[in-house]
């Protein structure tokens, strides 16, 4: 949207093993995201990557809808879909073909969503085969609607243990 400021912290994600939950084998991750530590689980489920609650995180199938819901209190509609595969350039890795998970927000009454006078805003999360998430955009609701501020996360280092 315009100016960029590098933040002073680094998120980390570590694949710490596998765990059997409800008869399914999940990859178990540990990580820090915006200063908060957590553990989460993901597994492949017929073309979809789901968490241990069955929520679809993303898919390696192109051009499919994942979710569409509205919140009556905030009057925000959220549509999540997998777009066509695309390419991104990451300084660490060069140009990669990636999966493109798109999350579009809009107001249910058709009014302006952001301080930039956008009626909708699409966040992109990019996943590269064999690596995982390499790039994402996100925002705090007040920052997006009042100041048009978003955050962009990008892979700056990774290590695959032998």
mmCIF file of N, CA and C in Angstrom, residues 40-162:
data_model
loop_
_atom_site.group_PDB
_atom_site.id
_atom_site.type_symbol
_atom_site.label_atom_id
_atom_site.label_comp_id
_atom_site.label_asym_id
_atom_site.label_seq_id
_atom_site.Cartn_x
_atom_site.Cartn_y
_atom_site.Cartn_z
ATOM 1 N N UNK A 40 0.810 -26.273 17.209
ATOM 2 C CA UNK A 40 -0.343 -26.603 16.385
ATOM 3 C C UNK A 40 -0.052 -27.837 15.557
ATOM 4 N N UNK A 41 -1.107 -28.374 14.980
ATOM 5 C CA UNK A 41 -1.036 -29.638 14.249
ATOM 6 C C UNK A 41 -1.645 -29.463 12.866
ATOM 7 N N UNK A 42 -1.054 -30.133 11.870
ATOM 8 C CA UNK A 42 -1.583 -30.120 10.506
ATOM 9 C C UNK A 42 -1.422 -31.501 9.900
ATOM 10 N N UNK A 43 -2.386 -31.856 9.017
ATOM 11 C CA UNK A 43 -2.271 -33.098 8.257
ATOM 12 C C UNK A 43 -2.942 -32.924 6.910
ATOM 13 N N UNK A 44 -2.583 -33.803 5.983
ATOM 14 C CA UNK A 44 -3.192 -33.833 4.657
ATOM 15 C C UNK A 44 -4.510 -34.595 4.752
ATOM 16 N N UNK A 45 -5.563 -34.036 4.165
ATOM 17 C CA UNK A 45 -6.872 -34.679 4.143
ATOM 18 C C UNK A 45 -7.468 -34.517 2.747
ATOM 19 N N UNK A 46 -7.099 -35.415 1.844
ATOM 20 C CA UNK A 46 -7.644 -35.434 0.477
ATOM 21 C C UNK A 46 -7.511 -34.103 -0.246
ATOM 22 N N UNK A 47 -6.321 -33.557 -0.276
ATOM 23 C CA UNK A 47 -6.072 -32.310 -0.997
ATOM 24 C C UNK A 47 -6.144 -31.065 -0.153
ATOM 25 N N UNK A 48 -6.574 -31.200 1.087
ATOM 26 C CA UNK A 48 -6.665 -30.067 2.002
ATOM 27 C C UNK A 48 -5.696 -30.298 3.159
ATOM 28 N N UNK A 49 -5.094 -29.225 3.645
ATOM 29 C CA UNK A 49 -4.295 -29.295 4.859
ATOM 30 C C UNK A 49 -5.203 -28.798 5.980
ATOM 31 N N UNK A 50 -5.463 -29.663 6.959
ATOM 32 C CA UNK A 50 -6.389 -29.341 8.045
ATOM 33 C C UNK A 50 -5.655 -29.356 9.381
ATOM 34 N N UNK A 51 -6.228 -28.635 10.351
ATOM 35 C CA UNK A 51 -5.673 -28.685 11.706
ATOM 36 C C UNK A 51 -6.351 -29.803 12.482
ATOM 37 N N UNK A 52 -6.012 -29.952 13.742
ATOM 38 C CA UNK A 52 -6.550 -31.057 14.539
ATOM 39 C C UNK A 52 -8.035 -30.873 14.889
ATOM 40 N N UNK A 53 -8.631 -29.734 14.539
ATOM 41 C CA UNK A 53 -10.063 -29.521 14.724
ATOM 42 C C UNK A 53 -10.838 -29.726 13.417
ATOM 43 N N UNK A 54 -10.113 -30.030 12.333
ATOM 44 C CA UNK A 54 -10.752 -30.227 11.034
ATOM 45 C C UNK A 54 -10.877 -28.963 10.208
ATOM 46 N N UNK A 55 -10.389 -27.839 10.724
ATOM 47 C CA UNK A 55 -10.448 -26.578 9.982
ATOM 48 C C UNK A 55 -9.461 -26.634 8.818
ATOM 49 N N UNK A 56 -9.920 -26.249 7.635
ATOM 50 C CA UNK A 56 -9.053 -26.226 6.459
ATOM 51 C C UNK A 56 -8.103 -25.043 6.573
ATOM 52 N N UNK A 57 -6.810 -25.331 6.572
ATOM 53 C CA UNK A 57 -5.795 -24.285 6.648
ATOM 54 C C UNK A 57 -5.457 -23.776 5.246
ATOM 55 N N UNK A 58 -5.277 -24.687 4.306
ATOM 56 C CA UNK A 58 -5.051 -24.373 2.903
ATOM 57 C C UNK A 58 -5.174 -25.654 2.109
ATOM 58 N N UNK A 59 -5.036 -25.541 0.804
ATOM 59 C CA UNK A 59 -5.178 -26.697 -0.069
ATOM 60 C C UNK A 59 -4.141 -26.624 -1.167
ATOM 61 N N UNK A 60 -3.782 -27.767 -1.706
ATOM 62 C CA UNK A 60 -2.923 -27.744 -2.879
ATOM 63 C C UNK A 60 -3.738 -27.904 -4.155
ATOM 64 N N UNK A 61 -5.058 -27.792 -4.047
ATOM 65 C CA UNK A 61 -5.951 -27.756 -5.197
ATOM 66 C C UNK A 61 -6.158 -26.289 -5.580
ATOM 67 N N UNK A 62 -6.143 -25.981 -6.869
ATOM 68 C CA UNK A 62 -6.274 -24.597 -7.322
ATOM 69 C C UNK A 62 -7.729 -24.186 -7.512
ATOM 70 N N UNK A 63 -7.974 -22.889 -7.362
ATOM 71 C CA UNK A 63 -9.257 -22.258 -7.688
ATOM 72 C C UNK A 63 -10.458 -22.914 -7.019
ATOM 73 N N UNK A 64 -10.359 -23.112 -5.714
ATOM 74 C CA UNK A 64 -11.481 -23.683 -4.966
ATOM 75 C C UNK A 64 -11.810 -22.782 -3.779
ATOM 76 N N UNK A 65 -13.085 -22.759 -3.399
ATOM 77 C CA UNK A 65 -13.524 -22.010 -2.227
ATOM 78 C C UNK A 65 -13.321 -22.866 -0.986
ATOM 79 N N UNK A 66 -12.832 -22.241 0.078
ATOM 80 C CA UNK A 66 -12.606 -22.952 1.334
ATOM 81 C C UNK A 66 -13.643 -22.547 2.373
ATOM 82 N N UNK A 67 -13.939 -21.261 2.470
ATOM 83 C CA UNK A 67 -14.898 -20.787 3.480
ATOM 84 C C UNK A 67 -15.523 -19.480 3.027
ATOM 85 N N UNK A 68 -16.738 -19.223 3.527
ATOM 86 C CA UNK A 68 -17.447 -17.974 3.249
ATOM 87 C C UNK A 68 -18.386 -17.747 4.429
ATOM 88 N N UNK A 69 -18.113 -16.747 5.234
ATOM 89 C CA UNK A 69 -18.939 -16.488 6.405
ATOM 90 C C UNK A 69 -18.973 -14.996 6.721
ATOM 91 N N UNK A 70 -19.989 -14.584 7.452
ATOM 92 C CA UNK A 70 -20.153 -13.186 7.843
ATOM 93 C C UNK A 70 -20.316 -13.088 9.351
ATOM 94 N N UNK A 71 -19.833 -11.992 9.907
ATOM 95 C CA UNK A 71 -19.980 -11.709 11.325
ATOM 96 C C UNK A 71 -21.006 -10.587 11.473
ATOM 97 N N UNK A 72 -22.159 -10.867 12.091
ATOM 98 C CA UNK A 72 -23.199 -9.841 12.193
ATOM 99 C C UNK A 72 -22.827 -8.661 13.097
ATOM 100 N N UNK A 73 -21.877 -8.842 13.991
ATOM 101 C CA UNK A 73 -21.489 -7.754 14.886
ATOM 102 C C UNK A 73 -20.563 -6.772 14.180
ATOM 103 N N UNK A 74 -19.509 -7.279 13.523
ATOM 104 C CA UNK A 74 -18.570 -6.392 12.825
ATOM 105 C C UNK A 74 -19.043 -6.056 11.413
ATOM 106 N N UNK A 75 -20.041 -6.800 10.913
ATOM 107 C CA UNK A 75 -20.552 -6.650 9.551
ATOM 108 C C UNK A 75 -19.455 -6.894 8.508
ATOM 109 N N UNK A 76 -18.578 -7.856 8.815
ATOM 110 C CA UNK A 76 -17.492 -8.208 7.907
ATOM 111 C C UNK A 76 -17.776 -9.575 7.304
ATOM 112 N N UNK A 77 -17.650 -9.656 5.987
ATOM 113 C CA UNK A 77 -17.752 -10.929 5.270
ATOM 114 C C UNK A 77 -16.331 -11.391 4.984
ATOM 115 N N UNK A 78 -16.072 -12.663 5.253
ATOM 116 C CA UNK A 78 -14.768 -13.265 4.993
ATOM 117 C C UNK A 78 -14.935 -14.388 3.985
ATOM 118 N N UNK A 79 -14.207 -14.304 2.892
ATOM 119 C CA UNK A 79 -14.209 -15.345 1.879
ATOM 120 C C UNK A 79 -12.781 -15.862 1.742
ATOM 121 N N UNK A 80 -12.630 -17.172 1.871
ATOM 122 C CA UNK A 80 -11.302 -17.788 1.775
ATOM 123 C C UNK A 80 -11.316 -18.746 0.600
ATOM 124 N N UNK A 81 -10.312 -18.630 -0.249
ATOM 125 C CA UNK A 81 -10.221 -19.500 -1.418
ATOM 126 C C UNK A 81 -8.764 -19.724 -1.785
ATOM 127 N N UNK A 82 -8.539 -20.797 -2.497
ATOM 128 C CA UNK A 82 -7.220 -21.043 -3.089
ATOM 129 C C UNK A 82 -7.277 -20.507 -4.508
ATOM 130 N N UNK A 83 -6.394 -19.600 -4.831
ATOM 131 C CA UNK A 83 -6.312 -19.070 -6.182
ATOM 132 C C UNK A 83 -5.462 -19.987 -7.038
ATOM 133 N N UNK A 84 -5.176 -19.529 -8.224
ATOM 134 C CA UNK A 84 -4.286 -20.277 -9.112
ATOM 135 C C UNK A 84 -2.865 -20.205 -8.554
ATOM 136 N N UNK A 85 -2.075 -21.242 -8.801
ATOM 137 C CA UNK A 85 -0.671 -21.190 -8.406
ATOM 138 C C UNK A 85 -0.038 -19.971 -9.062
ATOM 139 N N UNK A 86 0.912 -19.378 -8.363
ATOM 140 C CA UNK A 86 1.554 -18.173 -8.868
ATOM 141 C C UNK A 86 3.038 -18.230 -8.527
ATOM 142 N N UNK A 87 3.777 -17.221 -8.866
ATOM 143 C CA UNK A 87 5.190 -17.157 -8.497
ATOM 144 C C UNK A 87 5.420 -15.917 -7.633
ATOM 145 N N UNK A 88 6.330 -16.060 -6.696
ATOM 146 C CA UNK A 88 6.761 -14.938 -5.869
ATOM 147 C C UNK A 88 8.283 -14.961 -5.813
ATOM 148 N N UNK A 89 8.852 -13.816 -5.547
ATOM 149 C CA UNK A 89 10.303 -13.731 -5.385
ATOM 150 C C UNK A 89 10.606 -13.462 -3.921
ATOM 151 N N UNK A 90 11.352 -14.376 -3.329
ATOM 152 C CA UNK A 90 11.784 -14.273 -1.937
ATOM 153 C C UNK A 90 13.302 -14.084 -1.982
ATOM 154 N N UNK A 91 13.835 -13.017 -1.397
ATOM 155 C CA UNK A 91 15.283 -12.790 -1.487
ATOM 156 C C UNK A 91 16.131 -14.007 -1.121
ATOM 157 N N UNK A 92 15.737 -14.753 -0.104
ATOM 158 C CA UNK A 92 16.496 -15.920 0.339
ATOM 159 C C UNK A 92 16.516 -17.032 -0.707
ATOM 160 N N UNK A 93 15.408 -17.220 -1.427
ATOM 161 C CA UNK A 93 15.241 -18.390 -2.292
ATOM 162 C C UNK A 93 15.101 -18.087 -3.777
ATOM 163 N N UNK A 94 14.932 -16.829 -4.156
ATOM 164 C CA UNK A 94 14.708 -16.488 -5.559
ATOM 165 C C UNK A 94 13.230 -16.604 -5.905
ATOM 166 N N UNK A 95 12.948 -16.922 -7.158
ATOM 167 C CA UNK A 95 11.573 -17.018 -7.628
ATOM 168 C C UNK A 95 11.057 -18.441 -7.433
ATOM 169 N N UNK A 96 9.885 -18.554 -6.805
ATOM 170 C CA UNK A 96 9.296 -19.851 -6.479
ATOM 171 C C UNK A 96 7.874 -19.940 -7.004
ATOM 172 N N UNK A 97 7.451 -21.141 -7.398
ATOM 173 C CA UNK A 97 6.031 -21.370 -7.650
ATOM 174 C C UNK A 97 5.394 -21.682 -6.310
ATOM 175 N N UNK A 98 4.277 -21.020 -6.027
ATOM 176 C CA UNK A 98 3.641 -21.155 -4.725
ATOM 177 C C UNK A 98 2.134 -21.353 -4.866
ATOM 178 N N UNK A 99 1.543 -21.942 -3.809
ATOM 179 C CA UNK A 99 0.102 -21.984 -3.657
ATOM 180 C C UNK A 99 -0.329 -20.626 -3.116
ATOM 181 N N UNK A 100 -1.469 -20.120 -3.562
ATOM 182 C CA UNK A 100 -1.918 -18.791 -3.159
ATOM 183 C C UNK A 100 -3.253 -18.880 -2.431
ATOM 184 N N UNK A 101 -3.202 -18.834 -1.097
ATOM 185 C CA UNK A 101 -4.429 -18.797 -0.288
ATOM 186 C C UNK A 101 -4.842 -17.340 -0.148
ATOM 187 N N UNK A 102 -6.066 -17.043 -0.554
ATOM 188 C CA UNK A 102 -6.564 -15.673 -0.549
ATOM 189 C C UNK A 102 -7.699 -15.545 0.462
ATOM 190 N N UNK A 103 -7.583 -14.562 1.348
ATOM 191 C CA UNK A 103 -8.636 -14.260 2.307
ATOM 192 C C UNK A 103 -9.116 -12.847 2.027
ATOM 193 N N UNK A 104 -10.359 -12.737 1.544
ATOM 194 C CA UNK A 104 -10.906 -11.429 1.186
ATOM 195 C C UNK A 104 -11.914 -10.975 2.237
ATOM 196 N N UNK A 105 -11.730 -9.747 2.710
ATOM 197 C CA UNK A 105 -12.658 -9.135 3.661
ATOM 198 C C UNK A 105 -13.447 -8.049 2.949
ATOM 199 N N UNK A 106 -14.724 -7.940 3.275
ATOM 200 C CA UNK A 106 -15.564 -6.863 2.764
ATOM 201 C C UNK A 106 -16.660 -6.594 3.784
ATOM 202 N N UNK A 107 -17.305 -5.445 3.680
ATOM 203 C CA UNK A 107 -18.413 -5.093 4.573
ATOM 204 C C UNK A 107 -19.696 -5.698 4.018
ATOM 205 N N UNK A 108 -20.520 -6.257 4.886
ATOM 206 C CA UNK A 108 -21.760 -6.893 4.433
ATOM 207 C C UNK A 108 -22.766 -5.888 3.889
ATOM 208 N N UNK A 109 -22.644 -4.609 4.267
ATOM 209 C CA UNK A 109 -23.575 -3.595 3.769
ATOM 210 C C UNK A 109 -23.049 -2.875 2.524
ATOM 211 N N UNK A 110 -21.874 -3.312 2.015
ATOM 212 C CA UNK A 110 -21.315 -2.710 0.798
ATOM 213 C C UNK A 110 -20.576 -1.410 1.014
ATOM 214 N N UNK A 111 -20.371 -1.005 2.258
ATOM 215 C CA UNK A 111 -19.667 0.251 2.527
ATOM 216 C C UNK A 111 -18.155 0.046 2.446
ATOM 217 N N UNK A 112 -17.426 1.162 2.517
ATOM 218 C CA UNK A 112 -15.966 1.142 2.443
ATOM 219 C C UNK A 112 -15.399 0.382 3.638
ATOM 220 N N UNK A 113 -14.395 -0.457 3.390
ATOM 221 C CA UNK A 113 -13.777 -1.274 4.438
ATOM 222 C C UNK A 113 -12.564 -0.610 5.065
ATOM 223 N N UNK A 114 -11.675 -0.049 4.231
ATOM 224 C CA UNK A 114 -10.388 0.443 4.735
ATOM 225 C C UNK A 114 -10.295 1.958 4.687
ATOM 226 N N UNK A 115 -9.291 2.479 5.386
ATOM 227 C CA UNK A 115 -9.017 3.913 5.366
ATOM 228 C C UNK A 115 -8.515 4.360 3.994
ATOM 229 N N UNK A 116 -8.165 3.421 3.141
ATOM 230 C CA UNK A 116 -7.718 3.730 1.771
ATOM 231 C C UNK A 116 -8.896 3.757 0.795
ATOM 232 N N UNK A 117 -10.114 3.710 1.330
ATOM 233 C CA UNK A 117 -11.342 3.701 0.541
ATOM 234 C C UNK A 117 -11.513 2.443 -0.307
ATOM 235 N N UNK A 118 -10.959 1.331 0.150
ATOM 236 C CA UNK A 118 -11.162 0.049 -0.524
ATOM 237 C C UNK A 118 -12.458 -0.572 -0.011
ATOM 238 N N UNK A 119 -13.225 -1.151 -0.928
ATOM 239 C CA UNK A 119 -14.455 -1.842 -0.539
ATOM 240 C C UNK A 119 -14.177 -3.275 -0.092
ATOM 241 N N UNK A 120 -13.022 -3.781 -0.456
ATOM 242 C CA UNK A 120 -12.593 -5.101 0.015
ATOM 243 C C UNK A 120 -11.075 -5.105 0.078
ATOM 244 N N UNK A 121 -10.544 -6.062 0.817
ATOM 245 C CA UNK A 121 -9.089 -6.217 0.888
ATOM 246 C C UNK A 121 -8.781 -7.704 0.895
ATOM 247 N N UNK A 122 -7.798 -8.109 0.085
ATOM 248 C CA UNK A 122 -7.425 -9.518 -0.002
ATOM 249 C C UNK A 122 -6.038 -9.717 0.595
ATOM 250 N N UNK A 123 -5.965 -10.630 1.561
ATOM 251 C CA UNK A 123 -4.701 -11.044 2.160
ATOM 252 C C UNK A 123 -4.245 -12.296 1.422
ATOM 253 N N UNK A 124 -2.948 -12.390 1.127
ATOM 254 C CA UNK A 124 -2.406 -13.558 0.449
ATOM 255 C C UNK A 124 -1.432 -14.282 1.362
ATOM 256 N N UNK A 125 -1.552 -15.605 1.396
ATOM 257 C CA UNK A 125 -0.595 -16.468 2.079
ATOM 258 C C UNK A 125 -0.023 -17.404 1.031
ATOM 259 N N UNK A 126 1.285 -17.435 0.919
ATOM 260 C CA UNK A 126 1.937 -18.241 -0.110
ATOM 261 C C UNK A 126 2.700 -19.406 0.516
ATOM 262 N N UNK A 127 2.461 -20.601 -0.046
ATOM 263 C CA UNK A 127 3.070 -21.838 0.440
ATOM 264 C C UNK A 127 3.875 -22.473 -0.687
ATOM 265 N N UNK A 128 5.141 -22.814 -0.418
ATOM 266 C CA UNK A 128 6.005 -23.464 -1.404
ATOM 267 C C UNK A 128 6.176 -24.931 -1.038
ATOM 268 N N UNK A 129 6.124 -25.783 -2.029
ATOM 269 C CA UNK A 129 6.276 -27.222 -1.823
ATOM 270 C C UNK A 129 7.626 -27.529 -1.186
ATOM 271 N N UNK A 130 7.610 -28.355 -0.156
ATOM 272 C CA UNK A 130 8.833 -28.772 0.514
ATOM 273 C C UNK A 130 9.372 -27.762 1.515
ATOM 274 N N UNK A 131 8.755 -26.573 1.576
ATOM 275 C CA UNK A 131 9.230 -25.541 2.491
ATOM 276 C C UNK A 131 8.133 -25.139 3.467
ATOM 277 N N UNK A 132 6.943 -24.889 2.965
ATOM 278 C CA UNK A 132 5.839 -24.401 3.787
ATOM 279 C C UNK A 132 5.532 -22.957 3.453
ATOM 280 N N UNK A 133 5.011 -22.222 4.429
ATOM 281 C CA UNK A 133 4.636 -20.832 4.179
ATOM 282 C C UNK A 133 5.885 -19.980 3.993
ATOM 283 N N UNK A 134 5.942 -19.241 2.885
ATOM 284 C CA UNK A 134 7.103 -18.408 2.594
ATOM 285 C C UNK A 134 6.777 -16.920 2.629
ATOM 286 N N UNK A 135 5.485 -16.585 2.581
ATOM 287 C CA UNK A 135 5.091 -15.178 2.566
ATOM 288 C C UNK A 135 3.627 -15.064 2.972
ATOM 289 N N UNK A 136 3.286 -14.025 3.718
ATOM 290 C CA UNK A 136 1.889 -13.795 4.062
ATOM 291 C C UNK A 136 1.652 -12.326 4.347
ATOM 292 N N UNK A 137 0.403 -11.906 4.180
ATOM 293 C CA UNK A 137 -0.001 -10.571 4.589
ATOM 294 C C UNK A 137 -1.097 -10.719 5.634
ATOM 295 N N UNK A 138 -1.138 -9.807 6.575
ATOM 296 C CA UNK A 138 -2.140 -9.813 7.622
ATOM 297 C C UNK A 138 -2.301 -8.397 8.142
ATOM 298 N N UNK A 139 -3.290 -8.193 8.981
ATOM 299 C CA UNK A 139 -3.510 -6.866 9.551
ATOM 300 C C UNK A 139 -4.274 -6.993 10.848
ATOM 301 N N UNK A 140 -4.078 -6.036 11.704
ATOM 302 C CA UNK A 140 -4.954 -5.872 12.842
ATOM 303 C C UNK A 140 -6.148 -5.083 12.321
ATOM 304 N N UNK A 141 -7.341 -5.447 12.762
ATOM 305 C CA UNK A 141 -8.560 -4.859 12.210
ATOM 306 C C UNK A 141 -8.528 -3.332 12.285
ATOM 307 N N UNK A 142 -8.175 -2.791 13.442
ATOM 308 C CA UNK A 142 -8.177 -1.328 13.595
ATOM 309 C C UNK A 142 -7.123 -0.674 12.696
ATOM 310 N N UNK A 143 -5.989 -1.325 12.526
ATOM 311 C CA UNK A 143 -4.960 -0.774 11.650
ATOM 312 C C UNK A 143 -5.397 -0.732 10.200
ATOM 313 N N UNK A 144 -6.103 -1.771 9.761
ATOM 314 C CA UNK A 144 -6.572 -1.826 8.372
ATOM 315 C C UNK A 144 -7.692 -0.820 8.129
ATOM 316 N N UNK A 145 -8.671 -0.788 9.029
ATOM 317 C CA UNK A 145 -9.842 0.050 8.782
ATOM 318 C C UNK A 145 -9.583 1.527 9.063
ATOM 319 N N UNK A 146 -8.757 1.846 10.048
ATOM 320 C CA UNK A 146 -8.545 3.249 10.419
ATOM 321 C C UNK A 146 -7.294 3.864 9.798
ATOM 322 N N UNK A 147 -6.265 3.046 9.527
ATOM 323 C CA UNK A 147 -4.998 3.605 9.062
ATOM 324 C C UNK A 147 -4.489 2.967 7.767
ATOM 325 N N UNK A 148 -5.186 1.956 7.276
ATOM 326 C CA UNK A 148 -4.794 1.260 6.053
ATOM 327 C C UNK A 148 -3.445 0.552 6.222
ATOM 328 N N UNK A 149 -3.152 0.050 7.433
ATOM 329 C CA UNK A 149 -1.885 -0.613 7.719
ATOM 330 C C UNK A 149 -2.040 -2.123 7.622
ATOM 331 N N UNK A 150 -1.080 -2.754 6.960
ATOM 332 C CA UNK A 150 -1.015 -4.211 6.904
ATOM 333 C C UNK A 150 0.396 -4.649 7.282
ATOM 334 N N UNK A 151 0.537 -5.930 7.591
ATOM 335 C CA UNK A 151 1.837 -6.519 7.885
ATOM 336 C C UNK A 151 2.143 -7.545 6.801
ATOM 337 N N UNK A 152 3.401 -7.634 6.423
ATOM 338 C CA UNK A 152 3.842 -8.650 5.472
ATOM 339 C C UNK A 152 4.926 -9.465 6.143
ATOM 340 N N UNK A 153 4.726 -10.789 6.151
ATOM 341 C CA UNK A 153 5.721 -11.705 6.714
ATOM 342 C C UNK A 153 6.380 -12.423 5.554
ATOM 343 N N UNK A 154 7.698 -12.616 5.665
ATOM 344 C CA UNK A 154 8.423 -13.265 4.585
ATOM 345 C C UNK A 154 9.543 -14.129 5.162
ATOM 346 N N UNK A 155 9.728 -15.283 4.563
ATOM 347 C CA UNK A 155 10.770 -16.207 5.008
ATOM 348 C C UNK A 155 12.134 -15.561 4.797
ATOM 349 N N UNK A 156 12.930 -15.509 5.862
ATOM 350 C CA UNK A 156 14.277 -14.935 5.753
ATOM 351 C C UNK A 156 15.352 -15.971 6.020
ATOM 352 N N UNK A 157 14.982 -17.128 6.603
ATOM 353 C CA UNK A 157 15.948 -18.194 6.849
ATOM 354 C C UNK A 157 15.187 -19.487 7.092
ATOM 355 N N UNK A 158 15.799 -20.587 6.719
ATOM 356 C CA UNK A 158 15.237 -21.881 7.095
ATOM 357 C C UNK A 158 16.320 -22.940 7.123
ATOM 358 N N UNK A 159 16.050 -24.003 7.863
ATOM 359 C CA UNK A 159 17.023 -25.074 8.025
ATOM 360 C C UNK A 159 16.267 -26.410 8.037
ATOM 361 N N UNK A 160 16.733 -27.330 7.247
ATOM 362 C CA UNK A 160 16.180 -28.674 7.268
ATOM 363 C C UNK A 160 17.227 -29.572 7.889
ATOM 364 N N UNK A 161 16.906 -30.128 9.054
ATOM 365 C CA UNK A 161 17.860 -30.963 9.785
ATOM 366 C C UNK A 161 18.112 -32.256 9.012
ATOM 367 N N UNK A 162 19.346 -32.752 9.086
ATOM 368 C CA UNK A 162 19.666 -34.012 8.371
ATOM 369 C C UNK A 162 18.951 -35.210 8.969
#
